[in-house]
Amino acid sequence: MTPIPVFDGHNDVLLRLLTDYAAAPTKAFIEGTKDGHLDLPRARAGGLVGGFFAIFPPNPKKTDFTAPGAIGGNPPLPEQLTLEQGRQSTLAMVRILLDLTRGPDSPVALCRNRAELDAAIAAGKLATIMHIEGAEAIDANLDMLEVLYAAGLRSIGPVWSRSNIFGHGVPFHFPASPDIGPGLTAVGKDLVRACNRLGMVIDLSHLNEAGFWDVAKLSTAPLVATHSNAHAICASARNLTDKQLAAIAESNGMVGLNFATGFLRPDGAMRGDTAIDIMVRHLDYLIEKLGEGRVGFGSDFDGANIPSAIGSVAGLPVLIDALKAHGYNDALIRRLACGNWLDLLERTIG
């Protein structure tokens, strides 16, 4: 049986390819890897037809925020990156994505609008949106934003959880409110305006609450959190309050369900034995607050500890089956799995 098509709001495979398969990242992704969550063979097995491929400039000193117990409490965030540090890794991952999508025979396509997404999916290609998670590669004058846009960038999270020149991220605190620290800087507000002018998604998933409301006041685009969950169920600072969800709904925006167990479980624990039922509970809640047309998946594959029952992108049908068993009809499942993201992108990037 052919899996239901899934378009996913967030993955970190480009960083894994950069750090673990630097000698031949394209070959590793297309032929498959023995580790991690995402590669082309497993994407096809799980029904993944596309998604946001994140470019995350890593911290110089590795901190494992996915280890069991890592999120509970108040782990300190890394120091800010320099512009050079941000650019070096960002451009390396841009290069990997461009190499993956180069040429008419490539099984992966870089897409800049809805028409290109539809064409790639119809052709059986993996349809990718270039996304930046943490804009440390971009200068205060925003010159690099224009360069990256020309290269295909269509979605940007101004910050990862650490601070930068654009604003302040939300730390991985549990239990905690997302209302931690100041919001966007003046340069961050310039970035929002520039993204609106260019027609780009502004991802709110790692912004603190003050930054969220700064974007909400400034932006003319739908409010989007590509990989976040409901704070009412899991009181992680990374999750969204009811007031934030109401603002996203009012803007005709979108939230992608994060598969990270520490953002799913009411106890905030990073545990692989997390039941799929809690994912369904979050989806129920998000649909109640946002409506059926504004919710999707934002897995965080290759960037999070996810339920062992899913395991990797090949396990997406496990979640689909759970939604069927829960009583979701086929039309709703298809919207959650794929259609809602495509519609959001059409509303935002054209």
mmCIF file of C-alpha atoms in Angstrom, residues 5-179:
data_model
loop_
_atom_site.group_PDB
_atom_site.id
_atom_site.type_symbol
_atom_site.label_atom_id
_atom_site.label_comp_id
_atom_site.label_asym_id
_atom_site.label_seq_id
_atom_site.Cartn_x
_atom_site.Cartn_y
_atom_site.Cartn_z
ATOM 1 C CA PRO A 5 2.019 11.734 1.333
ATOM 2 C CA VAL A 6 3.685 13.811 4.047
ATOM 3 C CA PHE A 7 5.179 17.289 3.736
ATOM 4 C CA ASP A 8 7.105 18.013 6.929
ATOM 5 C CA GLY A 9 7.756 21.364 8.602
ATOM 6 C CA HIS A 10 11.256 20.746 9.953
ATOM 7 C CA ASN A 11 14.288 18.471 9.767
ATOM 8 C CA ASP A 12 18.004 18.842 10.527
ATOM 9 C CA VAL A 13 19.458 16.309 8.115
ATOM 10 C CA LEU A 14 21.736 18.872 6.432
ATOM 11 C CA LEU A 15 23.695 19.352 9.650
ATOM 12 C CA ARG A 16 24.046 15.577 10.085
ATOM 13 C CA LEU A 17 25.308 15.279 6.518
ATOM 14 C CA LEU A 18 27.793 18.099 7.142
ATOM 15 C CA THR A 19 29.140 16.703 10.394
ATOM 16 C CA ASP A 20 29.013 12.950 9.743
ATOM 17 C CA TYR A 21 29.225 12.558 5.958
ATOM 18 C CA ALA A 22 31.268 15.568 4.857
ATOM 19 C CA ALA A 23 33.274 13.529 2.335
ATOM 20 C CA ALA A 24 30.208 12.538 0.307
ATOM 21 C CA PRO A 25 26.982 14.024 1.707
ATOM 22 C CA THR A 26 24.951 13.719 -1.508
ATOM 23 C CA LYS A 27 25.839 10.055 -1.926
ATOM 24 C CA ALA A 28 24.999 9.354 1.720
ATOM 25 C CA PHE A 29 21.587 10.980 1.528
ATOM 26 C CA ILE A 30 20.546 9.441 -1.788
ATOM 27 C CA GLU A 31 21.845 5.935 -1.098
ATOM 28 C CA GLY A 32 20.886 5.910 2.574
ATOM 29 C CA THR A 33 22.620 5.980 5.953
ATOM 30 C CA LYS A 34 22.608 3.573 8.868
ATOM 31 C CA ASP A 35 22.082 6.284 11.478
ATOM 32 C CA GLY A 36 19.854 9.292 12.048
ATOM 33 C CA HIS A 37 16.256 9.734 11.010
ATOM 34 C CA LEU A 38 16.202 10.870 7.387
ATOM 35 C CA ASP A 39 17.585 9.888 4.012
ATOM 36 C CA LEU A 40 16.017 9.367 0.595
ATOM 37 C CA PRO A 41 15.289 5.607 0.796
ATOM 38 C CA ARG A 42 13.595 5.953 4.192
ATOM 39 C CA ALA A 43 11.757 9.095 3.060
ATOM 40 C CA ARG A 44 10.230 7.122 0.213
ATOM 41 C CA ALA A 45 9.362 4.237 2.514
ATOM 42 C CA GLY A 46 7.558 6.586 4.915
ATOM 43 C CA GLY A 47 5.700 8.623 2.306
ATOM 44 C CA LEU A 48 7.679 11.858 2.754
ATOM 45 C CA VAL A 49 7.231 13.941 -0.396
ATOM 46 C CA GLY A 50 8.950 17.086 0.844
ATOM 47 C CA GLY A 51 9.584 19.501 3.642
ATOM 48 C CA PHE A 52 11.515 22.374 5.155
ATOM 49 C CA PHE A 53 15.224 21.447 5.183
ATOM 50 C CA ALA A 54 16.778 23.425 8.020
ATOM 51 C CA ILE A 55 20.213 25.014 8.012
ATOM 52 C CA PHE A 56 21.247 25.296 11.663
ATOM 53 C CA PRO A 57 24.676 26.787 12.470
ATOM 54 C CA PRO A 58 25.915 24.437 15.199
ATOM 55 C CA ASN A 59 27.393 25.473 18.504
ATOM 56 C CA PRO A 60 31.221 25.225 18.609
ATOM 57 C CA LYS A 61 30.953 23.213 21.817
ATOM 58 C CA LYS A 62 28.477 20.408 21.243
ATOM 59 C CA THR A 63 25.644 20.214 23.771
ATOM 60 C CA ASP A 64 23.243 17.300 23.469
ATOM 61 C CA PHE A 65 19.791 18.737 24.093
ATOM 62 C CA THR A 66 18.217 15.441 22.940
ATOM 63 C CA ALA A 67 19.630 13.186 25.673
ATOM 64 C CA PRO A 68 17.226 11.748 28.263
ATOM 65 C CA GLY A 69 16.694 14.337 30.981
ATOM 66 C CA ALA A 70 18.500 17.064 29.030
ATOM 67 C CA ILE A 71 15.477 19.327 28.684
ATOM 68 C CA GLY A 72 14.099 19.064 32.211
ATOM 69 C CA GLY A 73 15.271 21.902 34.437
ATOM 70 C CA ASN A 74 17.134 24.906 33.076
ATOM 71 C CA PRO A 75 20.109 23.874 30.897
ATOM 72 C CA PRO A 76 22.275 26.878 29.939
ATOM 73 C CA LEU A 77 22.336 28.004 26.333
ATOM 74 C CA PRO A 78 25.561 28.360 24.333
ATOM 75 C CA GLU A 79 27.216 31.694 23.656
ATOM 76 C CA GLN A 80 26.411 33.704 20.548
ATOM 77 C CA LEU A 81 28.193 32.781 17.328
ATOM 78 C CA THR A 82 30.328 35.222 15.398
ATOM 79 C CA LEU A 83 29.277 36.195 11.886
ATOM 80 C CA GLU A 84 32.141 34.140 10.483
ATOM 81 C CA GLN A 85 31.146 31.064 12.485
ATOM 82 C CA GLY A 86 27.570 31.396 11.308
ATOM 83 C CA ARG A 87 28.517 31.882 7.676
ATOM 84 C CA GLN A 88 30.985 29.022 7.477
ATOM 85 C CA SER A 89 28.508 26.331 8.492
ATOM 86 C CA THR A 90 25.477 27.947 6.853
ATOM 87 C CA LEU A 91 27.102 28.189 3.442
ATOM 88 C CA ALA A 92 28.430 24.645 3.740
ATOM 89 C CA MET A 93 24.875 23.350 4.293
ATOM 90 C CA VAL A 94 23.499 25.527 1.494
ATOM 91 C CA ARG A 95 26.102 23.885 -0.741
ATOM 92 C CA ILE A 96 24.941 20.408 0.316
ATOM 93 C CA LEU A 97 21.309 21.222 -0.462
ATOM 94 C CA LEU A 98 22.215 22.769 -3.820
ATOM 95 C CA ASP A 99 24.293 19.701 -4.692
ATOM 96 C CA LEU A 100 21.397 17.415 -3.729
ATOM 97 C CA THR A 101 19.004 19.285 -5.997
ATOM 98 C CA ARG A 102 21.278 20.088 -8.922
ATOM 99 C CA GLY A 103 20.381 18.762 -12.363
ATOM 100 C CA PRO A 104 17.177 17.551 -14.039
ATOM 101 C CA ASP A 105 17.778 13.935 -13.022
ATOM 102 C CA SER A 106 18.193 14.645 -9.318
ATOM 103 C CA PRO A 107 15.609 12.875 -7.122
ATOM 104 C CA VAL A 108 15.511 15.986 -4.887
ATOM 105 C CA ALA A 109 14.183 19.399 -5.962
ATOM 106 C CA LEU A 110 14.757 22.863 -4.488
ATOM 107 C CA CYS A 111 11.445 24.705 -4.645
ATOM 108 C CA ARG A 112 10.776 28.442 -4.489
ATOM 109 C CA ASN A 113 6.976 28.573 -4.785
ATOM 110 C CA ARG A 114 3.822 26.444 -4.763
ATOM 111 C CA ALA A 115 3.978 25.690 -8.467
ATOM 112 C CA GLU A 116 7.494 24.261 -8.121
ATOM 113 C CA LEU A 117 6.426 22.239 -5.069
ATOM 114 C CA ASP A 118 3.476 20.731 -6.930
ATOM 115 C CA ALA A 119 5.597 19.975 -9.997
ATOM 116 C CA ALA A 120 8.323 18.281 -7.955
ATOM 117 C CA ILE A 121 5.864 16.129 -6.018
ATOM 118 C CA ALA A 122 4.048 15.159 -9.213
ATOM 119 C CA ALA A 123 7.389 14.118 -10.733
ATOM 120 C CA GLY A 124 8.182 11.903 -7.747
ATOM 121 C CA LYS A 125 10.957 14.148 -6.454
ATOM 122 C CA LEU A 126 11.534 15.093 -2.827
ATOM 123 C CA ALA A 127 10.364 18.733 -2.752
ATOM 124 C CA THR A 128 12.526 20.848 -0.441
ATOM 125 C CA ILE A 129 12.155 24.345 1.000
ATOM 126 C CA MET A 130 15.444 25.918 2.063
ATOM 127 C CA HIS A 131 15.045 27.100 5.653
ATOM 128 C CA ILE A 132 17.451 28.782 8.076
ATOM 129 C CA GLU A 133 17.182 28.070 11.805
ATOM 130 C CA GLY A 134 19.222 30.829 13.423
ATOM 131 C CA ALA A 135 20.282 33.719 11.175
ATOM 132 C CA GLU A 136 23.872 34.029 12.400
ATOM 133 C CA ALA A 137 25.144 34.023 8.805
ATOM 134 C CA ILE A 138 23.243 37.223 8.018
ATOM 135 C CA ASP A 139 24.791 40.635 8.646
ATOM 136 C CA ALA A 140 23.053 43.655 10.145
ATOM 137 C CA ASN A 141 22.773 45.250 6.692
ATOM 138 C CA LEU A 142 20.915 42.121 5.482
ATOM 139 C CA ASP A 143 23.123 41.810 2.405
ATOM 140 C CA MET A 144 23.501 38.068 2.964
ATOM 141 C CA LEU A 145 19.721 37.701 3.210
ATOM 142 C CA GLU A 146 19.445 38.909 -0.382
ATOM 143 C CA VAL A 147 22.175 36.489 -1.492
ATOM 144 C CA LEU A 148 20.556 33.539 0.257
ATOM 145 C CA TYR A 149 17.138 34.453 -1.117
ATOM 146 C CA ALA A 150 18.625 34.393 -4.619
ATOM 147 C CA ALA A 151 20.053 30.952 -3.821
ATOM 148 C CA GLY A 152 16.567 29.682 -2.931
ATOM 149 C CA LEU A 153 15.990 30.565 0.744
ATOM 150 C CA ARG A 154 12.265 30.899 1.422
ATOM 151 C CA SER A 155 11.937 30.403 5.195
ATOM 152 C CA ILE A 156 13.880 31.731 8.164
ATOM 153 C CA GLY A 157 13.844 31.451 11.925
ATOM 154 C CA PRO A 158 15.610 34.647 13.070
ATOM 155 C CA VAL A 159 17.027 32.835 16.083
ATOM 156 C CA TRP A 160 17.696 29.360 17.309
ATOM 157 C CA SER A 161 17.338 29.301 21.091
ATOM 158 C CA ARG A 162 20.604 31.184 21.652
ATOM 159 C CA SER A 163 20.565 34.960 21.200
ATOM 160 C CA ASN A 164 21.961 36.767 18.170
ATOM 161 C CA ILE A 165 21.890 40.269 16.655
ATOM 162 C CA PHE A 166 18.240 39.819 15.664
ATOM 163 C CA GLY A 167 16.697 38.758 18.942
ATOM 164 C CA HIS A 168 16.524 36.357 21.825
ATOM 165 C CA GLY A 169 15.608 32.710 21.632
ATOM 166 C CA VAL A 170 13.549 30.795 24.116
ATOM 167 C CA PRO A 171 15.695 28.568 26.346
ATOM 168 C CA PHE A 172 14.980 24.881 26.911
ATOM 169 C CA HIS A 173 13.381 25.346 30.320
ATOM 170 C CA PHE A 174 10.818 23.003 31.833
ATOM 171 C CA PRO A 175 8.424 23.680 33.353
ATOM 172 C CA ALA A 176 8.449 27.301 32.248
ATOM 173 C CA SER A 177 6.614 30.001 30.375
ATOM 174 C CA PRO A 178 7.994 31.092 26.983
ATOM 175 C CA ASP A 179 7.920 34.660 28.361
#
